mmCIF file of C-alpha atoms in Angstrom:
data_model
loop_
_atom_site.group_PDB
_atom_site.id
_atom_site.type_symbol
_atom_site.label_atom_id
_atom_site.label_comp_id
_atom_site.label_asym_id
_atom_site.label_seq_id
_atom_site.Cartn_x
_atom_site.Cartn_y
_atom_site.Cartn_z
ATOM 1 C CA UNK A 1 -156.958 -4.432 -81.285
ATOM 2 C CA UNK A 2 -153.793 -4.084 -82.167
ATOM 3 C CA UNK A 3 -151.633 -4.041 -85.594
ATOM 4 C CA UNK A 4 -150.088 -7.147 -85.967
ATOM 5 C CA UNK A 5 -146.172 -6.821 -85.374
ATOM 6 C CA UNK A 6 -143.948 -7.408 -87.990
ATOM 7 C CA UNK A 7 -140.085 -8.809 -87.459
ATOM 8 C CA UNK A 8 -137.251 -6.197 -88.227
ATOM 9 C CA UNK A 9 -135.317 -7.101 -92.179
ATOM 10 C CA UNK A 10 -132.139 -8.671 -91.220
ATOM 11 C CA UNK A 11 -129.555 -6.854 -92.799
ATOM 12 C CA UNK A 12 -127.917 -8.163 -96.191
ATOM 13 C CA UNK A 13 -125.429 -10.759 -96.422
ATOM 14 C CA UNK A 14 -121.837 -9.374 -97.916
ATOM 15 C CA UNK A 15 -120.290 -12.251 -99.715
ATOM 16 C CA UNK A 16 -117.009 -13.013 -98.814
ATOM 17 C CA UNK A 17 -114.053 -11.909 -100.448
ATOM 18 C CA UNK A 18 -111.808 -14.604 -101.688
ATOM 19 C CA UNK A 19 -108.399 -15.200 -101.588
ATOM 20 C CA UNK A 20 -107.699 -13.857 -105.529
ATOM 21 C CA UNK A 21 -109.768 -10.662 -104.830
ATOM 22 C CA UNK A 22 -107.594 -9.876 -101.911
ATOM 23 C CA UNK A 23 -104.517 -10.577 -103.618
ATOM 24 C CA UNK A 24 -105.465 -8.599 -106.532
ATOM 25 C CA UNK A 25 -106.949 -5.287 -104.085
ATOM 26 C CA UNK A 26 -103.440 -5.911 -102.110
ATOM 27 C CA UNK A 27 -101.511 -4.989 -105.776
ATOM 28 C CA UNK A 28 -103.440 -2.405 -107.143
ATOM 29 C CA UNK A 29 -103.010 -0.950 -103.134
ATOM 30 C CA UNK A 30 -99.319 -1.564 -104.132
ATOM 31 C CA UNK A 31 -98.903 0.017 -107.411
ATOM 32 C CA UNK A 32 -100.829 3.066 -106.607
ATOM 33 C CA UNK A 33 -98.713 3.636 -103.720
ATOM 34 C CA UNK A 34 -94.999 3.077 -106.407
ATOM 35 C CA UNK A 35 -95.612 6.133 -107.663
ATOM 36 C CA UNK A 36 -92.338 6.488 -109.957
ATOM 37 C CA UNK A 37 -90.263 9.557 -108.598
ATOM 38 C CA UNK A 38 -89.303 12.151 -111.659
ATOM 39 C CA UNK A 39 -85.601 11.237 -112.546
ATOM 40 C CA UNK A 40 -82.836 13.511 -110.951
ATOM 41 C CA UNK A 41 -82.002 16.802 -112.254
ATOM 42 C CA UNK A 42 -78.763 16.434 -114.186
ATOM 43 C CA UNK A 43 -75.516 17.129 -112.303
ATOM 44 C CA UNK A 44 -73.746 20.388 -112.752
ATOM 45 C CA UNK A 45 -70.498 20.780 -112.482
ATOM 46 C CA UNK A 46 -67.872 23.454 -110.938
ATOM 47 C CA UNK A 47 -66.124 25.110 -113.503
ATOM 48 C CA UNK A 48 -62.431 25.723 -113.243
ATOM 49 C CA UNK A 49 -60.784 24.664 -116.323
ATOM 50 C CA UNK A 50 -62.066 27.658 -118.548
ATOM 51 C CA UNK A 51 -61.006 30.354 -115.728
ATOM 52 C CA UNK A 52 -57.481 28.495 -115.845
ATOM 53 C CA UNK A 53 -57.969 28.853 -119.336
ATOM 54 C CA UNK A 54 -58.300 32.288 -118.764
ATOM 55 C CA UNK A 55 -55.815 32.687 -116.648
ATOM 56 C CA UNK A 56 -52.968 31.158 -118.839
ATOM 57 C CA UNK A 57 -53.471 33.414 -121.762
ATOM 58 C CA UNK A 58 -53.805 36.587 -119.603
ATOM 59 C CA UNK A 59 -50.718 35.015 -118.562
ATOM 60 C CA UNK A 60 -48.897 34.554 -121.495
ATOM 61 C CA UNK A 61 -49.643 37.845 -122.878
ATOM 62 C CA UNK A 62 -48.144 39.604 -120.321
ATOM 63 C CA UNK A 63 -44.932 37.371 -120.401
ATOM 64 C CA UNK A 64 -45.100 38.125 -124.232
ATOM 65 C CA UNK A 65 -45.017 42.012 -124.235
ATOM 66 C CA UNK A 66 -42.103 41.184 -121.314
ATOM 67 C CA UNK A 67 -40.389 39.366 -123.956
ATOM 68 C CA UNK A 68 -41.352 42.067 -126.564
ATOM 69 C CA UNK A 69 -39.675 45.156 -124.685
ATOM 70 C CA UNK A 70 -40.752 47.445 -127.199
ATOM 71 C CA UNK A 71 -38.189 50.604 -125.829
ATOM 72 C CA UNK A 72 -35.288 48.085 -125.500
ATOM 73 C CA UNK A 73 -35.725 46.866 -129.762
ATOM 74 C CA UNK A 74 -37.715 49.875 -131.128
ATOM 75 C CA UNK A 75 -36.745 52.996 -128.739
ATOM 76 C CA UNK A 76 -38.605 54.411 -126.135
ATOM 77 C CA UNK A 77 -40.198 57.247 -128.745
ATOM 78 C CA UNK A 78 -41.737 54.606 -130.879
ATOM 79 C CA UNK A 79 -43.324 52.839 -127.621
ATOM 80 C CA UNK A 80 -47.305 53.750 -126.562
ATOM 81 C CA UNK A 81 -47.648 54.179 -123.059
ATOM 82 C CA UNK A 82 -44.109 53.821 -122.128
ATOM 83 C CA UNK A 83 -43.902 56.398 -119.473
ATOM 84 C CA UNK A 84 -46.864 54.037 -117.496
ATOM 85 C CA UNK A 85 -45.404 50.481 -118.724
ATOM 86 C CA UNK A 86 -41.815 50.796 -119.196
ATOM 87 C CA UNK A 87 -40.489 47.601 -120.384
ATOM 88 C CA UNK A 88 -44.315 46.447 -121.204
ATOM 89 C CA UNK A 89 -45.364 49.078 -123.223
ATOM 90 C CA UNK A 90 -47.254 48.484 -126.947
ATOM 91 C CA UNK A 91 -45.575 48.986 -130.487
ATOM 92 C CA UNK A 92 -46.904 51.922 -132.432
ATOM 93 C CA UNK A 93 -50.237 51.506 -134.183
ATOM 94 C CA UNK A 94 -48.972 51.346 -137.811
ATOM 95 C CA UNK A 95 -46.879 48.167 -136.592
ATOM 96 C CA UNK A 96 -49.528 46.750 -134.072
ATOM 97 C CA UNK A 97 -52.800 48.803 -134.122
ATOM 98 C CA UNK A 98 -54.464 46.284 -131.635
ATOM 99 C CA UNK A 99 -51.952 47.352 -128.381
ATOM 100 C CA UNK A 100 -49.306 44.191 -128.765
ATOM 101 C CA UNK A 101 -46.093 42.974 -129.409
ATOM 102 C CA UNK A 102 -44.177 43.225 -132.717
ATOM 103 C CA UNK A 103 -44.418 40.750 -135.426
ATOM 104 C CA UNK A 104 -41.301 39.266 -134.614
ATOM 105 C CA UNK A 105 -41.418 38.685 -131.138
ATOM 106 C CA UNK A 106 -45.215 36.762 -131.673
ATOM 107 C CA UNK A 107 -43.557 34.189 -134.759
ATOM 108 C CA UNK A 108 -40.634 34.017 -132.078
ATOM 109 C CA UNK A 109 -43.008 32.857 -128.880
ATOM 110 C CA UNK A 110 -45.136 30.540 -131.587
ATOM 111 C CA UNK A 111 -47.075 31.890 -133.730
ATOM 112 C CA UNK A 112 -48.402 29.850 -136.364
ATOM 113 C CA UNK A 113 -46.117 31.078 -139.617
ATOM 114 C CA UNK A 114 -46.711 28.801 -142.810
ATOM 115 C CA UNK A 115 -43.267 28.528 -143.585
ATOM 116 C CA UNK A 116 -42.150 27.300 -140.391
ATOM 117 C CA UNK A 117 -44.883 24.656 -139.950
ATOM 118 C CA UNK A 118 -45.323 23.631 -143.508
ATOM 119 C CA UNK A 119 -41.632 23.851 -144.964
ATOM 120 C CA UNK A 120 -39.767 23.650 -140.672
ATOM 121 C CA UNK A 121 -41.628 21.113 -139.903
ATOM 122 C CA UNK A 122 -42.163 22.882 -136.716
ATOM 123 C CA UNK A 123 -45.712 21.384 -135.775
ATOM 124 C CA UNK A 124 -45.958 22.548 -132.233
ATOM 125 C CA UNK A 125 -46.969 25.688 -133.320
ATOM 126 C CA UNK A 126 -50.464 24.242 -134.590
ATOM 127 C CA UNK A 127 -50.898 24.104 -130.612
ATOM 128 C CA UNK A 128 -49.193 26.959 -129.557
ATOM 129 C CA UNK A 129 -50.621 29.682 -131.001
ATOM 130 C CA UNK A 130 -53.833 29.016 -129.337
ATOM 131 C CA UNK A 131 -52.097 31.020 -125.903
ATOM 132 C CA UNK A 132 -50.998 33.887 -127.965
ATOM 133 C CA UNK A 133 -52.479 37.157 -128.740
ATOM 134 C CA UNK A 134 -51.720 39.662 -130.922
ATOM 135 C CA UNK A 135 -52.425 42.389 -128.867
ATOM 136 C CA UNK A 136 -54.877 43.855 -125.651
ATOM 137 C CA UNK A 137 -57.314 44.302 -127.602
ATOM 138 C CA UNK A 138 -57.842 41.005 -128.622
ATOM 139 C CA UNK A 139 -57.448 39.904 -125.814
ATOM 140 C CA UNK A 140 -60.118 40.557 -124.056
ATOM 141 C CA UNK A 141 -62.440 40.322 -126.695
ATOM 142 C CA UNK A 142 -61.211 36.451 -126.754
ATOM 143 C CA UNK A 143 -61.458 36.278 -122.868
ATOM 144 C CA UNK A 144 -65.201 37.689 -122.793
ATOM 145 C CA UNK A 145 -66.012 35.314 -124.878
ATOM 146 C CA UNK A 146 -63.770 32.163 -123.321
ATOM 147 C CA UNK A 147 -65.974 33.659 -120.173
ATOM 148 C CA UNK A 148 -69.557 33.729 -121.699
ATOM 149 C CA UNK A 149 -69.131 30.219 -123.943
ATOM 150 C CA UNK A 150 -66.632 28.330 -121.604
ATOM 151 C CA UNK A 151 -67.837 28.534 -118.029
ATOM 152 C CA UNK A 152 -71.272 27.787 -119.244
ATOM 153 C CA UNK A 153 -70.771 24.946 -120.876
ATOM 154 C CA UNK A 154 -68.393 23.615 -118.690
ATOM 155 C CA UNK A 155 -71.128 24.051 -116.070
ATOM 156 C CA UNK A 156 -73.094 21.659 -117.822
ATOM 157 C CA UNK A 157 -71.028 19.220 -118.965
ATOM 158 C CA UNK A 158 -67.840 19.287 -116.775
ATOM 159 C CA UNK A 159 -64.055 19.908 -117.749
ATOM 160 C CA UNK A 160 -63.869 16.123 -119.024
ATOM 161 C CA UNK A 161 -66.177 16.759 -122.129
ATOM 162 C CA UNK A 162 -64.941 20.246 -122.729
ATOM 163 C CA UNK A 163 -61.492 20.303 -122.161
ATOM 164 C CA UNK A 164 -60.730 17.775 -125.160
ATOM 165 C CA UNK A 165 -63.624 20.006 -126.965
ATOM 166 C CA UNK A 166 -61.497 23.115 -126.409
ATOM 167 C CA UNK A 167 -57.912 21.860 -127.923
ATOM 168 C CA UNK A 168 -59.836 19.987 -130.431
ATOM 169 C CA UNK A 169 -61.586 23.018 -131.962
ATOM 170 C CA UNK A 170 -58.045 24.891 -131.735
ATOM 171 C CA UNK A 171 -56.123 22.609 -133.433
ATOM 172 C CA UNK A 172 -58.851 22.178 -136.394
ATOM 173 C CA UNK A 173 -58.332 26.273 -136.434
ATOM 174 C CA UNK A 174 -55.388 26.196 -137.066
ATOM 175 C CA UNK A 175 -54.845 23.808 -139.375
ATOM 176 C CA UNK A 176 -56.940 25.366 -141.423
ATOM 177 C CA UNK A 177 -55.309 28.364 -141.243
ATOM 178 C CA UNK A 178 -52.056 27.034 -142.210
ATOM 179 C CA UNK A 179 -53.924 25.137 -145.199
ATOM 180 C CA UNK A 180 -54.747 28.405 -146.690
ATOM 181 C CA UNK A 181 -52.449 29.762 -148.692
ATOM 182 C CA UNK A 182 -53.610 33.118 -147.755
ATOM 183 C CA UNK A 183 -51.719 32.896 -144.537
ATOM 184 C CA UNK A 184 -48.159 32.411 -146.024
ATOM 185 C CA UNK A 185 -46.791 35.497 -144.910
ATOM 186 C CA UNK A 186 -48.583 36.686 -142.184
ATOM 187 C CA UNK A 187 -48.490 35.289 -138.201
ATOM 188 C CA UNK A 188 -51.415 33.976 -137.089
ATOM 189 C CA UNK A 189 -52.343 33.975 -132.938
ATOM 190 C CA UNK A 190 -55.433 33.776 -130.656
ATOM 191 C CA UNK A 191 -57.739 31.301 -129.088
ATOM 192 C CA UNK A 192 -59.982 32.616 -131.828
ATOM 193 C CA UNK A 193 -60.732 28.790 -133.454
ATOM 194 C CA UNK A 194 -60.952 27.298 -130.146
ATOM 195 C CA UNK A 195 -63.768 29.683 -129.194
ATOM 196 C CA UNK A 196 -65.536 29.278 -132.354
ATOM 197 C CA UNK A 197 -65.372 25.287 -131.584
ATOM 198 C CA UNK A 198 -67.248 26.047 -128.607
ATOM 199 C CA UNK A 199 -69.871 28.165 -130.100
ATOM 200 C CA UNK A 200 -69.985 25.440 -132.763
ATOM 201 C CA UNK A 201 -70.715 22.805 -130.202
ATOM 202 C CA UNK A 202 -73.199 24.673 -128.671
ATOM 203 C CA UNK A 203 -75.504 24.612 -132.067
ATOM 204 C CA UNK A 204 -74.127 20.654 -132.230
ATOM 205 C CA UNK A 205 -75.573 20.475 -128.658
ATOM 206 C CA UNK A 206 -79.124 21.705 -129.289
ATOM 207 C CA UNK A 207 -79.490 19.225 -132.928
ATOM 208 C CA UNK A 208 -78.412 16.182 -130.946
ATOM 209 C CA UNK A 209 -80.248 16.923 -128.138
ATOM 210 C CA UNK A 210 -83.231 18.276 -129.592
ATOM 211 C CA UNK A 211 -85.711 16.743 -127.666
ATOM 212 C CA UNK A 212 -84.521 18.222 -124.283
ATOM 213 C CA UNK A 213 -85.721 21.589 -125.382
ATOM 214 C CA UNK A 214 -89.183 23.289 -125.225
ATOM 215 C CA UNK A 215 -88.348 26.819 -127.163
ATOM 216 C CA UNK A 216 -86.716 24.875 -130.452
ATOM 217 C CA UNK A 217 -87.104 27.039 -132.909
ATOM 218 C CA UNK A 218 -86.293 29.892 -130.631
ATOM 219 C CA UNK A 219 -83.346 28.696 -129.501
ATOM 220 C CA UNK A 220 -82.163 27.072 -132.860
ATOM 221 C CA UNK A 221 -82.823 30.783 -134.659
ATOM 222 C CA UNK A 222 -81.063 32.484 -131.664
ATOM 223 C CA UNK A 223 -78.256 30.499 -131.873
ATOM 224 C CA UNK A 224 -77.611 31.289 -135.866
ATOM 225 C CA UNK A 225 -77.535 34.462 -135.127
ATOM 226 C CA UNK A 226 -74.994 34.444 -133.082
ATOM 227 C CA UNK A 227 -72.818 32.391 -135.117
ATOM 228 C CA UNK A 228 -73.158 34.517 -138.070
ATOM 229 C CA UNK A 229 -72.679 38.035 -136.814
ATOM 230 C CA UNK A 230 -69.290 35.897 -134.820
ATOM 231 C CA UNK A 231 -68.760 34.852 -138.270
ATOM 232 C CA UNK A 232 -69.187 37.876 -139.802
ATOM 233 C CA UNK A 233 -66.788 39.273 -137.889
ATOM 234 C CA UNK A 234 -63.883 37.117 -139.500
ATOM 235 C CA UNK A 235 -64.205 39.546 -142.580
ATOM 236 C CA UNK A 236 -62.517 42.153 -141.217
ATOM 237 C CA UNK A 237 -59.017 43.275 -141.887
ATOM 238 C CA UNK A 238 -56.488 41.784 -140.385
ATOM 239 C CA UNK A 239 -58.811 38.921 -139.156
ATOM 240 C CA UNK A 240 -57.563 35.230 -139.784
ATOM 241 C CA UNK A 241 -61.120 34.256 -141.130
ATOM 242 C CA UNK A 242 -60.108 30.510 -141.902
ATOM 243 C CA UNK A 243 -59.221 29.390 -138.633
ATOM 244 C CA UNK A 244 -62.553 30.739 -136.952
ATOM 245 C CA UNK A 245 -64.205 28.477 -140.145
ATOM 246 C CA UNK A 246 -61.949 25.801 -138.975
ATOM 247 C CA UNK A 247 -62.541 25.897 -135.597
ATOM 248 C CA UNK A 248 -66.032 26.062 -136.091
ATOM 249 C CA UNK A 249 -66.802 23.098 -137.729
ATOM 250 C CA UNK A 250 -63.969 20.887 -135.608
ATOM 251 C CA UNK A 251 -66.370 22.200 -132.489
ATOM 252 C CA UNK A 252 -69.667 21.421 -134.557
ATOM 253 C CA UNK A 253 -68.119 17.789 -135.234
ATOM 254 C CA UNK A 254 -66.497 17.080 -131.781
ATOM 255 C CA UNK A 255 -70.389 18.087 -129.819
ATOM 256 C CA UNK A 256 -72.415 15.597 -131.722
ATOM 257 C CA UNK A 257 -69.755 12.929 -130.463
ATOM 258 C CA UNK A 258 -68.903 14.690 -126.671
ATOM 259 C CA UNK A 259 -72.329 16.590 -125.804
ATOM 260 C CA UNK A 260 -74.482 13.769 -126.197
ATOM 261 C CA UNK A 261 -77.550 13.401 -124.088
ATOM 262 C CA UNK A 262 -80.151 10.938 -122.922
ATOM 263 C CA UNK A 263 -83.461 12.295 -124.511
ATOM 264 C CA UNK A 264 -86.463 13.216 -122.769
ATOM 265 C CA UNK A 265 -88.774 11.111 -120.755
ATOM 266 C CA UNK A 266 -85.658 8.446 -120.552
ATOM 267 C CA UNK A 267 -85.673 7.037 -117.030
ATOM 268 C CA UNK A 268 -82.125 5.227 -115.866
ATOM 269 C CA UNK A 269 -83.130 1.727 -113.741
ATOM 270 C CA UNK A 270 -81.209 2.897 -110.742
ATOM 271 C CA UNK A 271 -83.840 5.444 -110.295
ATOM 272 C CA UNK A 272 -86.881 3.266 -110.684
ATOM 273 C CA UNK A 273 -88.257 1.832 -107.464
ATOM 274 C CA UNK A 274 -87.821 -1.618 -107.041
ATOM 275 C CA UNK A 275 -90.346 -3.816 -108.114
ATOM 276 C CA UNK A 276 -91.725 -1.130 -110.185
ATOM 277 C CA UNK A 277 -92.148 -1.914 -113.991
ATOM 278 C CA UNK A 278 -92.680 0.661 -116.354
ATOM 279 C CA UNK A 279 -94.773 0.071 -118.804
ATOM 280 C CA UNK A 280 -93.790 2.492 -121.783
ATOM 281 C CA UNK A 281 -89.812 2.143 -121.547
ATOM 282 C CA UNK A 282 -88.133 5.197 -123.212
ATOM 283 C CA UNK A 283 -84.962 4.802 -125.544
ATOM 284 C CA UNK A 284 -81.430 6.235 -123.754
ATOM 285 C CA UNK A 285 -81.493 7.922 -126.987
ATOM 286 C CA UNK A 286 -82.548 8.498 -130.419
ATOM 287 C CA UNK A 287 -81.551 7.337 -133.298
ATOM 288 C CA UNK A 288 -80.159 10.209 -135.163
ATOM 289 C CA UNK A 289 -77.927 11.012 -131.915
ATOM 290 C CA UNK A 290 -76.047 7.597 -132.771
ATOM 291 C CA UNK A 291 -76.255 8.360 -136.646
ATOM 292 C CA UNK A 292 -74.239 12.020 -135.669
ATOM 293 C CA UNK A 293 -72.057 10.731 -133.639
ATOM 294 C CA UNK A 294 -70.835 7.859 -135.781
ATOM 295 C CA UNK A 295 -70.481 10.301 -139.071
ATOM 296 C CA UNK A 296 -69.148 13.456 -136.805
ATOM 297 C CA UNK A 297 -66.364 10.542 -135.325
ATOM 298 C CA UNK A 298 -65.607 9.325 -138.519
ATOM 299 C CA UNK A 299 -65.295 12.880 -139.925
ATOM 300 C CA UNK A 300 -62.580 14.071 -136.848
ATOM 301 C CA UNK A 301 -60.256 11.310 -137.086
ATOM 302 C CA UNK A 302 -60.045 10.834 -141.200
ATOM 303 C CA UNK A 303 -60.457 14.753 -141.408
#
């Protein structure tokens, strides 16, 4: 006899979905497929302005020792290098030990004499004496640097931020130099405060922006030391100290209001997909950038 058969389980019943769990499937299917992109690098620009800078002292120093003609006013004996540079060669080194023109040919070109700008009235000279030099060798220590500080920033930032950052730190050089009294009787030339402006904006540049930066401390110790061995420098003799202080702090001023950046994690809306809402928005940027940049304004147009 056999065993009795028994009938085969049916299988279960799914319930069917309704119309709000589909709709709510069909957005989280959505929103895990908006993914929001990471925000585009930041654009870097060409530079060209700081190599015309560049260009335009090298420039004017050669059209000043052309001017100068050390054999024509001082006689070819008193002349360096006169049998290799004829008409271009350097005053002696008691006059000029830094392989330049005389003293009189630089106040005649420009060159930033408190008696002339002060008592003359002759205020062009504040600008001026940014494109002179007082001789080869400073120079090119002025170049390497225009080089190292002003091609790399105006990488980053573009000739529209930096240009104005350039003059502005010159001219804040050099009136301070012709503030000091020390400077009363002694010609002052060089891109010297202008360069400090830039190395000045560069420490501006990592306070405002702090939270762009992983290495902080790093960088922010790095940077000091640079700026005072630069600084240090100014002690020398024969080194117009007041205008690298000058230009310094005109740069320092004029980053926290040009160099400026959105902080980290800030996302611009053009770059968020659409129909994509983020949920923890980010601030363009902090609050102590706007507090720097209204007191650093303030500070370059009443100072």
């Amino acid at each position: 006899m056999g065993r009795p058969s028994r009938p085969s389980p049916s299988p279960p019943v799914q319930p069917t979905p309704s119309h709000d769990d589909i709709e709510k499937g069909s957005k989280r299917l959505r929103n895990k497929s908006k993914i929001l992109p990471p925000p585009p690098p930041s654009k870097l620009w060409k530079p060209w302005l700081m190599p015309l800078a560049f260009v335009a002292n090298t420039s004017v120093f050669i059209y000043t020792m052309y001017v100068n003609d050390c054999p024509h006013t001082s006689g070819t004996s008193k002349c360096i290098l006169y049998e290799y540079l004829g008409r271009y060669s350097f005053q002696r080194f008691k006059e000029n030990p830094l392989l330049g023109p005389s003293y009189i040919t630089l106040q005649k070109l420009g060159g930033l004499d408190w008696t002339q700008v002060v008592e003359g009235k002759e205020y062009w000279r504040l600008f001026s004496c940014m494109w002179l030099h007082a001789g080869l060798i400073h120079l090119l220590i002025n170049m390497l640097s225009l080089l190292g500080l002003g091609i790399r920033l105006e990488h980053e930032f573009g000739f529209v931020r930096i240009g104005p950052l350039y003059m502005i730190s010159g001219f804040g050089g050099s009136l301070t130099s012709v503030l000091s009294l020390a400077r009363k009787r002694i010609v002052s030339v060089g891109a010297s405060g202008a360069l400090f402006g830039l190395l000045g904006s560069m420490l501006s540049e990592l306070i405002t922006n702090w939270s762009n930066y992983t290495n902080k401390c790093s960088a922010l110790s790095t940077m000091l030391l640079i700026i005072c061995l630069n600084l240090a420098i100014g002690f020398l003799p024969r080194v117009d100290n007041s205008a690298h202080i000058g230009g310094f702090v005109s740069g320092l001023l004029a980053g926290f209001v040009l160099l400026m950046r959105p902080q980290y994690g800030y996302i611009s809306s053009k770059h968020v997909p659409e129909g994509y809402q983020i949920k923890h928005k980010v601030a363009k940027h902090q609050v102590h950038q706007y507090v720097l940049f209204g007191i650093s304004l303030v500070l370059l147009i009443t100072g």
